[in-house]
CSV table of C-alpha atoms and ligand atoms in Angstrom, one decimal:
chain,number,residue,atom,x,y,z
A,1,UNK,CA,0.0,0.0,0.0
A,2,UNK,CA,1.7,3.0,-1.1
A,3,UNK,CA,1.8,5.9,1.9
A,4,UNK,CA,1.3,8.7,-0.5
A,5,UNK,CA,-1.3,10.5,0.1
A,6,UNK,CA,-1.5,13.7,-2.0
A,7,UNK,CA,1.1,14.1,-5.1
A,8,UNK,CA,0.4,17.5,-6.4
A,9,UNK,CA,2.6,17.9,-9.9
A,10,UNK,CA,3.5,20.5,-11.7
A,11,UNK,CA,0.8,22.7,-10.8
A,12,UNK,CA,0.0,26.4,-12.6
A,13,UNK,CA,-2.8,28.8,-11.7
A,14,UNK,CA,-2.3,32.6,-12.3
A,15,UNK,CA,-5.1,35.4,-11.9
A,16,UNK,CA,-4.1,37.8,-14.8
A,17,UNK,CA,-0.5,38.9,-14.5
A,18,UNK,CA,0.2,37.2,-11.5
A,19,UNK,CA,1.6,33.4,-11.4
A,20,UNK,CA,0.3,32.2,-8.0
A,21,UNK,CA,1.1,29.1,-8.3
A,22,UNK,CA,4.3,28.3,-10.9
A,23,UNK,CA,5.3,24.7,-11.8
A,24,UNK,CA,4.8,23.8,-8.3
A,25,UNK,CA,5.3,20.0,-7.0
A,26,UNK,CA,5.1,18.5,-3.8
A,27,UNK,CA,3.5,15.7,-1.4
A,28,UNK,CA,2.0,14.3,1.5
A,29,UNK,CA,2.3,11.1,3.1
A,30,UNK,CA,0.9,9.1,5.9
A,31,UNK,CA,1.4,10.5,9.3
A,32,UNK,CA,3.4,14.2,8.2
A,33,UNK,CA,3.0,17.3,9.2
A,34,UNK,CA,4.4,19.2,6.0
A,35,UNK,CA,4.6,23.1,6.7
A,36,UNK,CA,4.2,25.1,4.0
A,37,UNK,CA,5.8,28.5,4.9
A,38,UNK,CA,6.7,31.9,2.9
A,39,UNK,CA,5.7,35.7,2.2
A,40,UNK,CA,2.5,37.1,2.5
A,41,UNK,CA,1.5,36.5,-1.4
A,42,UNK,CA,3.5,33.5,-1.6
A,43,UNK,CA,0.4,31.7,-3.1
A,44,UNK,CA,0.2,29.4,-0.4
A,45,UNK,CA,-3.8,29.8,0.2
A,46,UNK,CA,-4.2,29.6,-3.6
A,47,UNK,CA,-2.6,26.1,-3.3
A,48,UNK,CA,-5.2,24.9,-0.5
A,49,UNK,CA,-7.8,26.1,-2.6
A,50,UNK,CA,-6.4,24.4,-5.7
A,51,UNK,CA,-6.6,21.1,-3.6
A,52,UNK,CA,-10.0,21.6,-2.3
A,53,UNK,CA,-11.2,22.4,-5.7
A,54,UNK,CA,-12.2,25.7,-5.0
A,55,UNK,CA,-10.0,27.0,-7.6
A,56,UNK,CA,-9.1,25.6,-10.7
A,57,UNK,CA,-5.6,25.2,-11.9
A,58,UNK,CA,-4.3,26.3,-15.4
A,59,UNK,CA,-2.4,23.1,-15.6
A,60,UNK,CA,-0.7,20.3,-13.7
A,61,UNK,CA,-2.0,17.2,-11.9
A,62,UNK,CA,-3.5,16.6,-8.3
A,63,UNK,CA,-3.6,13.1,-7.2
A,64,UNK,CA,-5.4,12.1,-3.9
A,65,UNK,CA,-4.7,8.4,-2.6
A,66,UNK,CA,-3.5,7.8,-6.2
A,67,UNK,CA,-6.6,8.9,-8.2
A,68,UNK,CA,-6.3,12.3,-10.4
A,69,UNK,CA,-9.2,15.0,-8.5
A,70,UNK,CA,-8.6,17.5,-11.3
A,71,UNK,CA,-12.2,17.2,-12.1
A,72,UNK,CA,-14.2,16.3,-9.1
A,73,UNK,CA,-16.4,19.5,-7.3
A,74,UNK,CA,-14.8,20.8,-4.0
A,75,UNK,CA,-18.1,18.7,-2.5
A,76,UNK,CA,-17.4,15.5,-4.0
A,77,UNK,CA,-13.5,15.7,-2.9
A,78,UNK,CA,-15.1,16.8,0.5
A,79,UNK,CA,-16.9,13.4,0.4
A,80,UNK,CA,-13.8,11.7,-0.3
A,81,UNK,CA,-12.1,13.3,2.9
A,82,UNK,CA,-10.6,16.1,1.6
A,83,UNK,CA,-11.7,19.3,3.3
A,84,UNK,CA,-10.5,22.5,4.4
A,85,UNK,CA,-10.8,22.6,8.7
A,86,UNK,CA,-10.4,25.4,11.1
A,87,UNK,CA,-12.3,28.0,9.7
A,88,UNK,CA,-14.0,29.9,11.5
A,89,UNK,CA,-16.4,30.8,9.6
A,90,UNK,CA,-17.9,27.0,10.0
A,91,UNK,CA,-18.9,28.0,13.2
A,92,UNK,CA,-22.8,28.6,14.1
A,93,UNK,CA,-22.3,30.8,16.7
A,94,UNK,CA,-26.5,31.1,18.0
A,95,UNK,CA,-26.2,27.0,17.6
A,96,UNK,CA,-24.6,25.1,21.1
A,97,UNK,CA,-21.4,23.3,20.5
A,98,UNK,CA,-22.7,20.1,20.4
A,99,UNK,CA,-25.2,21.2,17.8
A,100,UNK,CA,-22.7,22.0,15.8
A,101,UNK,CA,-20.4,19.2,15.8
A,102,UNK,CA,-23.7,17.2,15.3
A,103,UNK,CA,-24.6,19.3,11.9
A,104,UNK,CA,-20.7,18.2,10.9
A,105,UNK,CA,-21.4,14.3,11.9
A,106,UNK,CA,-24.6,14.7,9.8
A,107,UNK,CA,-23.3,15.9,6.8
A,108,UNK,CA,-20.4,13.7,6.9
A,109,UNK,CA,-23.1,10.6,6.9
A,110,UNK,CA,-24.8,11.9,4.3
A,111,UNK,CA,-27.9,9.8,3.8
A,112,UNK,CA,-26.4,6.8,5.3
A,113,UNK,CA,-28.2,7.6,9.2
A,114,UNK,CA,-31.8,8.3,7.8
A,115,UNK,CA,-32.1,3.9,8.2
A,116,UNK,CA,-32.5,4.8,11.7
A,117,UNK,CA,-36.0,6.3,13.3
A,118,UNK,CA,-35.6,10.0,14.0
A,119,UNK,CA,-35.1,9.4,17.9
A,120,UNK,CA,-32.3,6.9,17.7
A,121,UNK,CA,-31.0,9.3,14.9
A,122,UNK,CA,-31.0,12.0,16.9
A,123,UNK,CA,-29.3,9.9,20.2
A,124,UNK,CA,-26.8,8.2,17.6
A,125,UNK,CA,-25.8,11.7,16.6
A,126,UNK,CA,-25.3,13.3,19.7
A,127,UNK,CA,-23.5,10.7,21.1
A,128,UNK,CA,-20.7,10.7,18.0
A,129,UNK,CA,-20.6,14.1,18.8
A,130,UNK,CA,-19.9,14.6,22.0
A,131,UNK,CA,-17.0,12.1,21.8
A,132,UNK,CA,-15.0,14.8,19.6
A,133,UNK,CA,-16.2,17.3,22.0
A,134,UNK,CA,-14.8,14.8,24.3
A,135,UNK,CA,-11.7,15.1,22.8
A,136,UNK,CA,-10.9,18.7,22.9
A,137,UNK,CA,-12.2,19.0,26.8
A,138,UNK,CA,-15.5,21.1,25.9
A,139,UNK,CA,-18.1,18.4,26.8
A,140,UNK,CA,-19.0,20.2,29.9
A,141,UNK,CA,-20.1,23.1,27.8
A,142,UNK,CA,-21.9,21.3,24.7
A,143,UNK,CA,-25.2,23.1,25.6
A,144,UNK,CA,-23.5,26.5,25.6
A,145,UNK,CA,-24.1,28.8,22.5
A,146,UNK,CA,-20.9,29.1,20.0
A,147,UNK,CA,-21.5,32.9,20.7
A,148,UNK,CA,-20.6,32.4,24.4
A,149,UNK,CA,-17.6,30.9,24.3
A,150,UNK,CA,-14.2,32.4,25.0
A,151,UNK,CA,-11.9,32.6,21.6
A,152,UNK,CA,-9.4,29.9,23.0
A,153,UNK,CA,-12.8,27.9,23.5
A,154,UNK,CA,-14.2,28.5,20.0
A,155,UNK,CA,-10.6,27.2,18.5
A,156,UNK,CA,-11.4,23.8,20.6
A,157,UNK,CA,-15.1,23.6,19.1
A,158,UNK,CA,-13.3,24.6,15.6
A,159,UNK,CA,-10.8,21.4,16.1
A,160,UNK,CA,-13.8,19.2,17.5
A,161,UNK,CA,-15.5,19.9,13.8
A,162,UNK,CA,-12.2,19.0,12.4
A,163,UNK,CA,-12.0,16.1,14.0
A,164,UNK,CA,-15.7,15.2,13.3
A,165,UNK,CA,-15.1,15.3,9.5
A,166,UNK,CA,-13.0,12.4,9.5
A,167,UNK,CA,-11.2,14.0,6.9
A,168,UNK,CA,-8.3,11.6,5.3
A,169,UNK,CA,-6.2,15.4,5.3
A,170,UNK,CA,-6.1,17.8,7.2
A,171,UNK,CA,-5.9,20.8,5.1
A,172,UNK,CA,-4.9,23.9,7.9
A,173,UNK,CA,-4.5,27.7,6.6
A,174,UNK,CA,-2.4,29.3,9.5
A,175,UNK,CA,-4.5,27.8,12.5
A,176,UNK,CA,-2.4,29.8,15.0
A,177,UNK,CA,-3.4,32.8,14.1
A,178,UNK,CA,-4.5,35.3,16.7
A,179,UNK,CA,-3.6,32.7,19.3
A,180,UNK,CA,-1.8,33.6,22.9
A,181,UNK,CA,1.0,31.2,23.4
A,182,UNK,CA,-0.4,29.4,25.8
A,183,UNK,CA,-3.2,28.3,22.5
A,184,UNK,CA,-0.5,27.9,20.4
A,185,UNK,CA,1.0,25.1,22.7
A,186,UNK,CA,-2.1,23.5,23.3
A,187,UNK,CA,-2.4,23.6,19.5
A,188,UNK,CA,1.0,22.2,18.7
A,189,UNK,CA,0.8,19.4,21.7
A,190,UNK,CA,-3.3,18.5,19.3
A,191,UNK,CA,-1.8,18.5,15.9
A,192,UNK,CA,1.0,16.3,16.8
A,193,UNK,CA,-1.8,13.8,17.7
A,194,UNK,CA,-4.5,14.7,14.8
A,195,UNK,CA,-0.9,13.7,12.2
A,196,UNK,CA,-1.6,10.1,13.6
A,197,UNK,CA,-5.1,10.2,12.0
A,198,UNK,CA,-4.3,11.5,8.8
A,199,UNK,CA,-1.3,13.8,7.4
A,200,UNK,CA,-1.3,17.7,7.8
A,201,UNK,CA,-0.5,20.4,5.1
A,202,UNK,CA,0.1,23.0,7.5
A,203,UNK,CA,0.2,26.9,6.1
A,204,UNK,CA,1.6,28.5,9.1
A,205,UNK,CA,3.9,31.7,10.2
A,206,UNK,CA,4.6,30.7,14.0
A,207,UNK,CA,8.4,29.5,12.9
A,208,UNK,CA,8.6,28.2,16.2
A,209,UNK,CA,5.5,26.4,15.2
A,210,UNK,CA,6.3,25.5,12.4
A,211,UNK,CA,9.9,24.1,13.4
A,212,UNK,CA,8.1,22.0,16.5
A,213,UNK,CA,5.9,20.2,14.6
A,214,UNK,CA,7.1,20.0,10.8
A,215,UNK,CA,8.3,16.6,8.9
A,216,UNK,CA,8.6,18.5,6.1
A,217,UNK,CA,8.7,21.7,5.3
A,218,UNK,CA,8.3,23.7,1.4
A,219,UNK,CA,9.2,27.1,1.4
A,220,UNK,CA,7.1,29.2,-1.7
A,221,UNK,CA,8.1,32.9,-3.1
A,222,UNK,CA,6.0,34.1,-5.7
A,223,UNK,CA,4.2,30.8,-6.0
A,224,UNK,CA,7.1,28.6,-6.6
A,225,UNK,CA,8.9,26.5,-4.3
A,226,UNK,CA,12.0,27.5,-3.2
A,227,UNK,CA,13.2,24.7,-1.1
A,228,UNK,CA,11.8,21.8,0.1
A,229,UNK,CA,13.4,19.5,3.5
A,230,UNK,CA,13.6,18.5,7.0
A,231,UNK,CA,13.4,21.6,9.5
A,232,UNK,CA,17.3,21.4,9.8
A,233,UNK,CA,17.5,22.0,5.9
A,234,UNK,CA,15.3,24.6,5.7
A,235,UNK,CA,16.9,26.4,8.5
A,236,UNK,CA,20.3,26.0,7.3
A,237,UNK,CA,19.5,27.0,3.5
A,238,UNK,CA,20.8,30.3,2.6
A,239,UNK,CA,18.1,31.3,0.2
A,240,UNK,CA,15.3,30.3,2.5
A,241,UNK,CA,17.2,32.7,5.6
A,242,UNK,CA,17.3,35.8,3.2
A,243,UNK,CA,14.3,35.1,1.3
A,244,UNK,CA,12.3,34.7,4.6
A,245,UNK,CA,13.4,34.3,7.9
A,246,UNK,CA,14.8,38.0,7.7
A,247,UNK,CA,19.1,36.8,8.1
A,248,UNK,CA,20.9,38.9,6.0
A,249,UNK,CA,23.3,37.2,3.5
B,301,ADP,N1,-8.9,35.6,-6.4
B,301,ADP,C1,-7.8,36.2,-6.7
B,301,ADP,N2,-7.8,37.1,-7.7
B,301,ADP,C2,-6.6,37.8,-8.0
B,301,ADP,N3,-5.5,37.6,-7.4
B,301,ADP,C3,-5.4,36.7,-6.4
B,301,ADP,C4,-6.6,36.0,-6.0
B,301,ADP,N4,-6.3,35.2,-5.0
B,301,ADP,C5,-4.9,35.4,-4.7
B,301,ADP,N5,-4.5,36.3,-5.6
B,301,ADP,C6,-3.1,36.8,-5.6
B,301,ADP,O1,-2.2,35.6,-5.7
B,301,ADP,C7,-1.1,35.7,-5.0
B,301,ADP,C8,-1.0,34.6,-3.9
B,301,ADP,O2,-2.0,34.9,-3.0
B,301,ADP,P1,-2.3,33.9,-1.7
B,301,ADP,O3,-2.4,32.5,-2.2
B,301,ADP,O4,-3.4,34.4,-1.0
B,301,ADP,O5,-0.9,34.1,-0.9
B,301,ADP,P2,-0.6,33.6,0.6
B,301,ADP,O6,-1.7,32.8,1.1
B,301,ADP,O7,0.7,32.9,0.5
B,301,ADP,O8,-0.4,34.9,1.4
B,301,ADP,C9,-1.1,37.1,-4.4
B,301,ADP,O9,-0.4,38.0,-5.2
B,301,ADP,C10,-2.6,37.5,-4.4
B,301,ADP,O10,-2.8,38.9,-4.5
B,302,MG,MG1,-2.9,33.0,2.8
């Protein structure tokens, strides 16, 4: 069984004048965290989008679990376990947490719970649910409204709907920011765990962050990549310390 998980190959996408994404490669594999860092304008959300299916690329190839997605809608690759998590936007924020983890369960099951009768439904649902909400230590609160929570809170409930996708990736665009530190270490102690359920492309400016937790990490400027390594690569290579990290030459 091959441990590949997403092979993304020479991939182009420009909006007018500007090349986004240029002739960009790269991959994901069972249990990595693989940091994608670089600039603001770097085209690193335009790549997450590309693999959602939110945005189509101009050329190039996307395989997931070796099977080309170039064609299927951002819903049907959803279905497949390929999602963007953490936004928070997903949030419901007049709904309680565990109604909202349950609305996440539900659509994850699609038709497949409606064999039950609507009580049992309804028990079978909650129940699933408050396991993830289990998870992230906000089970105590899953009556509260989403509005009521603290931020720090709200980030758990965000990561109990991750969680609650299944998702065979987890697809994060910079879940750190507007964290304190103390979040950010709860959040790097949780996605060192969540990588055992399925790989991470992380998007993330924390270095510290990123250098805790990455396998891998790619470095993009102006929507190519730069380098590509283990963190002590990619904190040794010149190009990456001028290009980003601020050290002059
Ligand atoms: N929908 C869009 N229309 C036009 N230009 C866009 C669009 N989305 C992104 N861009 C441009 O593409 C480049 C990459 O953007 P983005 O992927 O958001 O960068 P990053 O996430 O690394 O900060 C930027 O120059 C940005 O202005
Ligand atoms: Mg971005």
């Amino acid at each position: 069984m091959t441990n590949r998980v997403l092979e993304i190959t020479n991939l182009n996408k420009s909006f007018g004048a500007i090349h986004a994404t240029q002739d960009l490669s790269l991959t994901l594999n069972t249990g990595e965290i693989h940091a994608l860092i670089g600039p603001n304008g770097a085209g690193k959300s335009t790549l997450i989008q590309q693999v959602t299916g939110y945005l189509q690329p101009d050329s190039g190839d996307i395989q997931f679990l070796g099977q080309s997605i170039n064609h299927l809608s951002p819903a049907h690759r959803a279905k497949l376990g390929l999602a963007q998590t953490f936004q928070v936007s997903s949030l419901i924020m007049e709904y309680s947490c565990l109604q909202n983890v349950v609305l996440v369960v539900q659509a994850r099951l699609g038709s497949s719970y409606r064999f039950f009768a609507p009580i049992k439904n309804d028990a079978l649902l909650q129940q699933e649910a408050m396991t993830y909400l289990q998870e992230v230590e906000l089970d105590k609160r899953c009556h509260i409204a989403a509005s009521a929570l603290s931020h720090g809170e709200r980030r758990q409930l965000e990561i109990a709907m991750a969680l609650a996708l299944e998702p065979k990736v987890f697809l994060l665009d910079e879940p750190m920011a507007g964290m304190d530190p103390a979040g950010v270490k709860k959040l790097i102690e949780r996605l060192k765990k969540m990588c055992r359920k399925a790989p991470i492309l992380l998007v993330e400016h924390d270095m510290p962050a990123v250098f805790a937790l990455a396998t891998r990490i790619t470095v993009l400027d102006y929507g190519r990549v730069i380098a590509t390594g283990d963190v002590e690569s990619i904190r040794n290579n010149p190009e990456v310390q001028t290009a980003y990290l601020g050290v002059a030459p």
